[in-house]
Amino acid sequence: MEIEEVYSSRELDKVEGKAINEFIARSQQIIPDPDRWLDEELDRNVLLTSVDAVLNWARRTSMWPVVCFPACCAFEFITTEASRFDLSRFGMEIVRASPRHADLMITAGTLTWKMAPQVKRIYEQMAEPKWVIAMGACAISGGIFASSYSVVPGYNRIIPVDVYVP
């Protein structure tokens, strides 16, 4: 706000009074609510439900693994179930015995051509959507045994692999 130049004290009082009255008028206006947008966001982003419904949703959308370890790398995975690493604190303590209940296949170790049809059958029995994790060099490319006549050079030759963990 700019105060114009005035030479008489009477005119100066009028200009200052006008400026003060404008300040007073502006201070009495209703301040817009800064949280007005929050009501719309709450309606779009907050869901009211029961605890049972949330728990059922979590169970329904959790990954249930089935393991496929036809070789020595099985021992490495078995240690994750032990107390030192405690995989159960991440909610993966229940490894499915039946592939029909699983949606995640964890593979590790050397896969032979003789075992390949069984791995393919296990994969086809899994529930949709399904994912496959290949852990280690043997599961990814056959590892040091890749040049052998009986070894499949990676699980991706038999089933689609989604995640590779070297």
Coordinates of N, CA and C in Angstrom, one line a residue:
M1 N 0.8 -1.2 0.0 CA 0.0 0.0 0.0 C 0.9 1.2 0.0
E2 N 0.6 2.1 -0.8 CA 1.4 3.3 -1.0 C 0.6 4.5 -0.4
I3 N 1.3 5.3 0.4 CA 0.7 6.6 0.9 C 1.2 7.7 0.0
E4 N 0.2 8.4 -0.5 CA 0.6 9.5 -1.4 C 1.2 10.7 -0.6
E5 N 1.9 11.5 -1.3 CA 2.6 12.6 -0.6 C 1.6 13.8 -0.3
V6 N 1.5 14.2 0.9 CA 0.6 15.2 1.3 C 1.4 16.3 2.1
Y7 N 1.0 17.5 1.9 CA 1.8 18.6 2.5 C 1.1 19.2 3.8
S8 N -0.2 19.1 3.8 CA -0.9 19.6 5.0 C -1.1 18.5 6.0
S9 N -1.2 18.9 7.3 CA -1.4 17.8 8.3 C -2.8 17.3 8.3
R10 N -3.7 18.1 7.9 CA -5.1 17.7 7.8 C -5.3 16.6 6.7
E11 N -4.7 16.9 5.5 CA -4.7 15.9 4.4 C -4.0 14.7 4.8
L12 N -2.9 14.8 5.5 CA -2.1 13.7 5.9 C -2.9 12.8 6.9
D13 N -3.6 13.4 7.8 CA -4.5 12.7 8.7 C -5.6 11.9 7.9
K14 N -6.1 12.5 6.9 CA -7.2 11.8 6.1 C -6.6 10.6 5.4
V15 N -5.4 10.8 4.8 CA -4.8 9.7 4.0 C -4.4 8.6 5.0
E16 N -3.8 8.9 6.1 CA -3.4 7.9 7.1 C -4.7 7.2 7.6
G17 N -5.7 8.0 7.9 CA -7.0 7.4 8.4 C -7.6 6.4 7.4
K18 N -7.5 6.8 6.1 CA -8.0 5.9 5.1 C -7.2 4.6 5.0
A19 N -5.9 4.7 5.1 CA -5.1 3.5 5.1 C -5.3 2.6 6.3
I20 N -5.5 3.3 7.5 CA -5.8 2.5 8.7 C -7.2 1.8 8.6
N21 N -8.1 2.5 8.1 CA -9.5 1.9 7.9 C -9.4 0.7 6.9
E22 N -8.6 0.8 5.9 CA -8.5 -0.3 5.0 C -7.8 -1.5 5.7
F23 N -6.8 -1.3 6.5 CA -6.2 -2.4 7.3 C -7.3 -3.0 8.2
I24 N -8.1 -2.2 8.9 CA -9.1 -2.7 9.8 C -10.1 -3.5 9.0
A25 N -10.5 -3.0 7.9 CA -11.5 -3.7 7.1 C -11.0 -5.1 6.6
R26 N -9.7 -5.1 6.2 CA -9.1 -6.4 5.7 C -9.0 -7.3 6.9
S27 N -8.7 -6.8 8.1 CA -8.5 -7.7 9.2 C -9.8 -8.3 9.7
Q28 N -10.9 -7.7 9.3 CA -12.2 -8.3 9.7 C -12.8 -9.2 8.7
Q29 N -12.2 -9.4 7.6 CA -12.7 -10.3 6.6 C -12.4 -11.8 7.1
I30 N -13.3 -12.6 6.7 CA -13.1 -14.0 7.1 C -11.9 -14.6 6.4
I31 N -11.1 -15.2 7.2 CA -9.9 -15.9 6.6 C -10.3 -17.2 6.0
P32 N -9.9 -17.5 4.8 CA -10.3 -18.8 4.2 C -9.7 -19.9 5.0
D33 N -10.5 -21.0 5.1 CA -10.1 -22.2 5.9 C -8.9 -22.9 5.1
P34 N -7.7 -23.0 5.7 CA -6.7 -23.6 5.0 C -6.9 -25.2 4.9
D35 N -7.8 -25.7 5.7 CA -8.0 -27.2 5.6 C -9.2 -27.5 4.8
R36 N -9.7 -26.6 4.0 CA -11.0 -26.9 3.2 C -10.7 -28.0 2.2
W37 N -9.5 -28.1 1.7 CA -9.2 -29.2 0.7 C -9.2 -30.5 1.4
L38 N -8.9 -30.5 2.8 CA -8.8 -31.7 3.5 C -10.1 -32.6 3.5
D39 N -11.2 -31.9 3.6 CA -12.5 -32.6 3.6 C -12.6 -33.5 2.3
E40 N -12.3 -32.9 1.2 CA -12.4 -33.6 -0.1 C -11.4 -34.8 -0.1
E41 N -10.2 -34.6 0.4 CA -9.2 -35.6 0.4 C -9.6 -36.7 1.3
L42 N -10.2 -36.4 2.5 CA -10.6 -37.5 3.4 C -11.6 -38.4 2.7
D43 N -12.6 -37.7 2.0 CA -13.6 -38.5 1.4 C -13.0 -39.5 0.3
R44 N -12.0 -39.0 -0.4 CA -11.4 -39.8 -1.4 C -10.4 -40.9 -0.9
N45 N -9.7 -40.6 0.2 CA -8.6 -41.4 0.6 C -8.7 -42.1 1.9
V46 N -9.8 -41.9 2.6 CA -10.0 -42.6 3.9 C -11.1 -43.6 3.8
L47 N -10.8 -44.8 4.2 CA -11.8 -45.9 4.1 C -12.1 -46.3 5.6
L48 N -13.4 -46.3 5.9 CA -13.8 -46.8 7.2 C -14.3 -48.2 7.0
T49 N -13.7 -49.1 7.8 CA -14.0 -50.5 7.8 C -13.7 -51.2 9.1
S50 N -14.0 -52.5 9.2 CA -13.7 -53.2 10.4 C -12.3 -53.8 10.4
V51 N -11.8 -54.1 11.6 CA -10.5 -54.7 11.7 C -10.5 -56.1 11.0
D52 N -11.6 -56.8 11.1 CA -11.7 -58.1 10.4 C -11.5 -58.0 8.9
A53 N -12.2 -57.0 8.3 CA -12.1 -56.8 6.9 C -10.7 -56.4 6.5
V54 N -9.9 -55.7 7.3 CA -8.6 -55.3 6.9 C -7.7 -56.6 7.0
L55 N -7.9 -57.4 8.1 CA -7.1 -58.6 8.2 C -7.4 -59.6 7.1
N56 N -8.6 -59.7 6.7 CA -9.0 -60.6 5.6 C -8.3 -60.1 4.3
W57 N -8.3 -58.8 4.1 CA -7.7 -58.2 2.9 C -6.2 -58.5 2.9
A58 N -5.5 -58.4 4.1 CA -4.1 -58.6 4.2 C -3.8 -60.1 3.9
R59 N -4.6 -61.0 4.4 CA -4.4 -62.4 4.2 C -4.6 -62.7 2.7
R60 N -5.6 -62.1 2.1 CA -5.9 -62.4 0.7 C -4.8 -61.9 -0.3
T61 N -4.2 -60.8 0.1 CA -3.2 -60.2 -0.8 C -1.7 -60.5 -0.4
S62 N -1.5 -61.3 0.6 CA -0.2 -61.6 1.0 C 0.4 -62.7 0.1
M63 N 1.7 -62.7 0.0 CA 2.4 -63.7 -0.8 C 2.5 -65.0 0.0
W64 N 2.2 -66.1 -0.6 CA 2.3 -67.4 0.0 C 3.3 -68.2 -0.8
P65 N 4.5 -68.4 -0.3 CA 5.6 -69.0 -1.1 C 5.5 -70.6 -1.1
V66 N 6.0 -71.1 -2.2 CA 6.3 -72.5 -2.3 C 7.7 -72.6 -2.8
V67 N 8.5 -73.5 -2.2 CA 9.9 -73.6 -2.5 C 10.2 -74.7 -3.5
C68 N 11.1 -74.5 -4.3 CA 11.6 -75.5 -5.3 C 13.1 -75.6 -5.3
F69 N 13.6 -76.5 -4.4 CA 15.1 -76.6 -4.3 C 15.5 -78.0 -4.6
P70 N 15.8 -78.3 -5.9 CA 16.2 -79.7 -6.2 C 17.7 -80.0 -5.9
A71 N 18.4 -79.0 -5.3 CA 19.8 -79.3 -5.1 C 20.3 -78.7 -3.8
C72 N 21.6 -78.5 -3.6 CA 22.2 -78.2 -2.3 C 21.8 -76.8 -1.8
C73 N 21.3 -75.9 -2.6 CA 21.0 -74.6 -2.1 C 19.8 -74.6 -1.1
A74 N 19.1 -75.7 -1.0 CA 18.0 -75.8 -0.1 C 18.5 -75.5 1.4
F75 N 19.7 -75.9 1.7 CA 20.2 -75.7 3.0 C 20.3 -74.2 3.3
E76 N 20.7 -73.4 2.3 CA 20.8 -72.0 2.6 C 19.4 -71.4 2.9
F77 N 18.4 -71.8 2.2 CA 17.1 -71.3 2.5 C 16.5 -71.8 3.8
I78 N 16.8 -73.0 4.2 CA 16.4 -73.6 5.4 C 16.9 -72.8 6.6
T79 N 18.1 -72.2 6.5 CA 18.6 -71.4 7.6 C 17.8 -70.1 7.8
T80 N 17.1 -69.6 6.8 CA 16.3 -68.4 7.0 C 15.1 -68.7 7.9
E81 N 14.7 -69.9 8.0 CA 13.6 -70.3 8.9 C 14.1 -70.5 10.4
A82 N 15.4 -70.5 10.6 CA 15.9 -70.7 11.9 C 15.9 -69.4 12.7
S83 N 16.3 -69.4 14.0 CA 16.2 -68.3 14.8 C 17.2 -67.2 14.5
R84 N 18.3 -67.5 13.8 CA 19.3 -66.4 13.6 C 18.7 -65.4 12.6
F85 N 18.1 -65.8 11.5 CA 17.5 -64.9 10.5 C 16.1 -64.6 10.7
D86 N 15.3 -65.6 11.2 CA 13.9 -65.4 11.6 C 13.0 -64.8 10.5
L87 N 12.8 -65.5 9.4 CA 12.0 -65.1 8.3 C 10.5 -64.8 8.7
S88 N 10.1 -65.4 9.8 CA 8.7 -65.2 10.3 C 8.4 -63.8 10.7
R89 N 9.4 -63.0 11.1 CA 9.1 -61.6 11.4 C 8.7 -60.8 10.2
F90 N 9.0 -61.3 9.0 CA 8.5 -60.6 7.8 C 7.2 -61.2 7.3
G91 N 6.6 -62.1 8.0 CA 5.3 -62.7 7.6 C 5.4 -63.8 6.6
M92 N 6.6 -64.4 6.4 CA 6.7 -65.5 5.4 C 7.0 -66.8 6.1
E93 N 6.6 -67.0 7.3 CA 6.9 -68.2 8.0 C 6.1 -69.4 7.4
I94 N 5.0 -69.2 6.8 CA 4.2 -70.3 6.3 C 4.6 -70.6 4.9
V95 N 5.3 -71.6 4.7 CA 5.7 -72.1 3.3 C 4.7 -73.1 2.9
R96 N 4.0 -72.9 1.8 CA 3.0 -73.8 1.4 C 3.5 -75.2 0.9
A97 N 2.9 -76.2 1.3 CA 3.2 -77.5 0.8 C 2.6 -77.8 -0.5
S98 N 1.4 -77.2 -0.7 CA 0.7 -77.4 -2.0 C 0.9 -76.2 -2.9
P99 N 1.2 -76.4 -4.1 CA 1.4 -75.2 -5.0 C 0.1 -74.5 -5.3
R100 N -1.1 -75.2 -5.1 CA -2.4 -74.6 -5.3 C -2.7 -73.5 -4.4
H101 N -2.0 -73.5 -3.2 CA -2.2 -72.4 -2.3 C -1.2 -71.3 -2.4
A102 N -0.2 -71.5 -3.2 CA 0.9 -70.5 -3.3 C 0.8 -69.6 -4.5
D103 N 1.4 -68.4 -4.4 CA 1.5 -67.5 -5.5 C 2.9 -67.0 -5.8
L104 N 3.8 -67.5 -5.0 CA 5.2 -67.2 -5.2 C 6.1 -68.4 -5.2
M105 N 6.9 -68.7 -6.2 CA 7.8 -69.8 -6.2 C 9.2 -69.3 -6.0
I106 N 9.9 -69.8 -5.0 CA 11.2 -69.4 -4.7 C 12.1 -70.6 -5.2
T107 N 13.0 -70.4 -6.2 CA 13.8 -71.4 -6.7 C 15.3 -71.1 -6.4
A108 N 16.0 -72.2 -6.2 CA 17.4 -72.1 -5.9 C 18.1 -73.4 -6.2
G109 N 19.3 -73.4 -6.7 CA 20.0 -74.7 -6.9 C 19.9 -75.1 -8.4
T110 N 20.7 -76.1 -8.6 CA 20.8 -76.6 -10.0 C 19.6 -77.4 -10.4
L111 N 19.1 -77.1 -11.5 CA 17.9 -77.8 -12.0 C 18.3 -78.8 -13.1
T112 N 18.0 -80.0 -13.0 CA 18.3 -81.0 -14.0 C 17.2 -81.2 -15.0
W113 N 17.5 -81.7 -16.2 CA 16.5 -81.9 -17.2 C 15.4 -82.9 -16.7
K114 N 15.9 -83.8 -15.9 CA 14.9 -84.8 -15.4 C 13.9 -84.2 -14.4
M115 N 14.3 -83.2 -13.6 CA 13.5 -82.5 -12.7 C 12.6 -81.4 -13.3
A116 N 13.0 -81.0 -14.5 CA 12.3 -79.8 -15.2 C 10.8 -80.0 -15.4
P117 N 10.4 -81.2 -15.8 CA 8.9 -81.4 -16.0 C 8.1 -81.2 -14.7
Q118 N 8.7 -81.7 -13.6 CA 8.0 -81.5 -12.3 C 8.0 -80.0 -11.9
V119 N 9.0 -79.3 -12.1 CA 9.0 -77.9 -11.8 C 8.0 -77.1 -12.6
K120 N 7.9 -77.5 -13.9 CA 6.9 -76.9 -14.8 C 5.5 -77.2 -14.3
R121 N 5.3 -78.4 -13.8 CA 4.0 -78.8 -13.3 C 3.6 -78.1 -12.1
I122 N 4.6 -77.9 -11.2 CA 4.3 -77.2 -9.9 C 4.0 -75.7 -10.3
Y123 N 4.7 -75.1 -11.2 CA 4.4 -73.8 -11.6 C 3.0 -73.6 -12.2
E124 N 2.6 -74.6 -13.0 CA 1.3 -74.5 -13.6 C 0.1 -74.7 -12.6
Q125 N 0.4 -75.4 -11.5 CA -0.6 -75.6 -10.5 C -0.8 -74.4 -9.5
M126 N 0.1 -73.4 -9.6 CA 0.1 -72.3 -8.7 C -1.1 -71.4 -9.0
A127 N -1.6 -70.7 -8.0 CA -2.7 -69.8 -8.2 C -2.3 -68.5 -8.9
E128 N -3.2 -67.9 -9.7 CA -2.9 -66.7 -10.4 C -3.2 -65.5 -9.5
P129 N -2.5 -64.4 -9.5 CA -1.3 -64.2 -10.2 C -0.1 -64.9 -9.5
K130 N 0.9 -65.2 -10.3 CA 2.0 -66.0 -9.7 C 3.3 -65.4 -10.1
W131 N 4.3 -65.5 -9.2 CA 5.6 -64.9 -9.5 C 6.7 -66.0 -9.1
V132 N 7.9 -65.8 -9.8 CA 9.0 -66.7 -9.5 C 10.2 -65.9 -9.2
I133 N 10.9 -66.3 -8.2 CA 12.2 -65.7 -7.8 C 13.3 -66.8 -8.0
A134 N 14.3 -66.4 -8.8 CA 15.4 -67.3 -9.0 C 16.6 -66.8 -8.1
M135 N 17.0 -67.6 -7.1 CA 18.1 -67.2 -6.2 C 19.4 -68.0 -6.5
G136 N 20.4 -67.2 -6.8 CA 21.8 -67.8 -6.9 C 22.1 -68.1 -8.4
A137 N 23.4 -68.3 -8.6 CA 24.0 -68.5 -9.9 C 23.4 -69.8 -10.6
C138 N 23.2 -70.8 -9.8 CA 22.7 -72.1 -10.4 C 21.3 -71.9 -10.9
A139 N 20.5 -71.2 -10.2 CA 19.1 -71.0 -10.6 C 19.0 -70.1 -11.8
I140 N 19.9 -69.1 -11.8 CA 19.8 -68.1 -12.9 C 20.4 -68.6 -14.2
S141 N 21.6 -69.2 -14.1 CA 22.3 -69.6 -15.3 C 22.8 -71.1 -15.3
G142 N 22.6 -71.8 -14.3 CA 23.1 -73.1 -14.2 C 24.4 -73.2 -13.4
G143 N 25.0 -72.0 -13.1 CA 26.2 -71.9 -12.3 C 27.3 -72.7 -12.8
I144 N 28.1 -73.3 -12.0 CA 29.3 -74.0 -12.4 C 29.0 -75.3 -13.1
F145 N 27.7 -75.7 -12.9 CA 27.3 -77.0 -13.6 C 26.6 -76.8 -14.9
A146 N 26.6 -75.5 -15.4 CA 25.9 -75.2 -16.7 C 26.4 -76.0 -17.9
S147 N 27.6 -76.4 -17.9 CA 28.2 -77.1 -19.0 C 27.9 -78.6 -19.0
S148 N 27.3 -79.1 -17.9 CA 27.0 -80.5 -17.8 C 25.8 -80.9 -18.7
Y149 N 25.8 -82.1 -19.2 CA 24.7 -82.5 -20.1 C 23.4 -82.6 -19.4
S150 N 23.3 -82.7 -18.1 CA 22.1 -83.0 -17.4 C 21.5 -81.7 -16.7
V151 N 22.2 -80.6 -16.9 CA 21.7 -79.4 -16.1 C 21.1 -78.4 -17.1
V152 N 19.9 -77.9 -16.6 CA 19.2 -76.8 -17.3 C 19.9 -75.5 -17.0
P153 N 20.3 -74.7 -18.1 CA 21.1 -73.5 -17.8 C 20.1 -72.3 -17.4
G154 N 19.5 -72.5 -16.3 CA 18.6 -71.5 -15.7 C 17.1 -71.9 -15.7
Y155 N 16.4 -71.5 -14.7 CA 15.0 -71.8 -14.6 C 14.2 -71.1 -15.6
N156 N 14.7 -70.0 -16.1 CA 14.0 -69.3 -17.1 C 13.8 -70.0 -18.5
R157 N 14.5 -71.1 -18.6 CA 14.4 -72.0 -19.8 C 13.1 -72.8 -19.7
I158 N 12.6 -73.0 -18.5 CA 11.4 -73.9 -18.2 C 10.2 -73.0 -17.8
I159 N 10.4 -72.1 -16.9 CA 9.3 -71.2 -16.4 C 9.7 -69.8 -16.5
P160 N 8.7 -68.9 -16.6 CA 9.1 -67.4 -16.6 C 9.5 -67.0 -15.2
V161 N 10.7 -66.4 -15.2 CA 11.2 -65.9 -13.9 C 11.0 -64.4 -13.8
D162 N 10.5 -63.9 -12.7 CA 10.2 -62.5 -12.5 C 11.4 -61.7 -11.8
V163 N 12.0 -62.3 -10.8 CA 13.0 -61.7 -10.1 C 14.3 -62.6 -10.0
Y164 N 15.4 -62.0 -10.3 CA 16.7 -62.7 -10.2 C 17.5 -62.1 -9.0
V165 N 17.9 -63.0 -8.1 CA 18.7 -62.6 -7.0 C 20.0 -63.3 -7.1
P166 N 21.1 -62.6 -7.5 CA 22.4 -63.3 -7.7 C 22.9 -63.8 -6.4

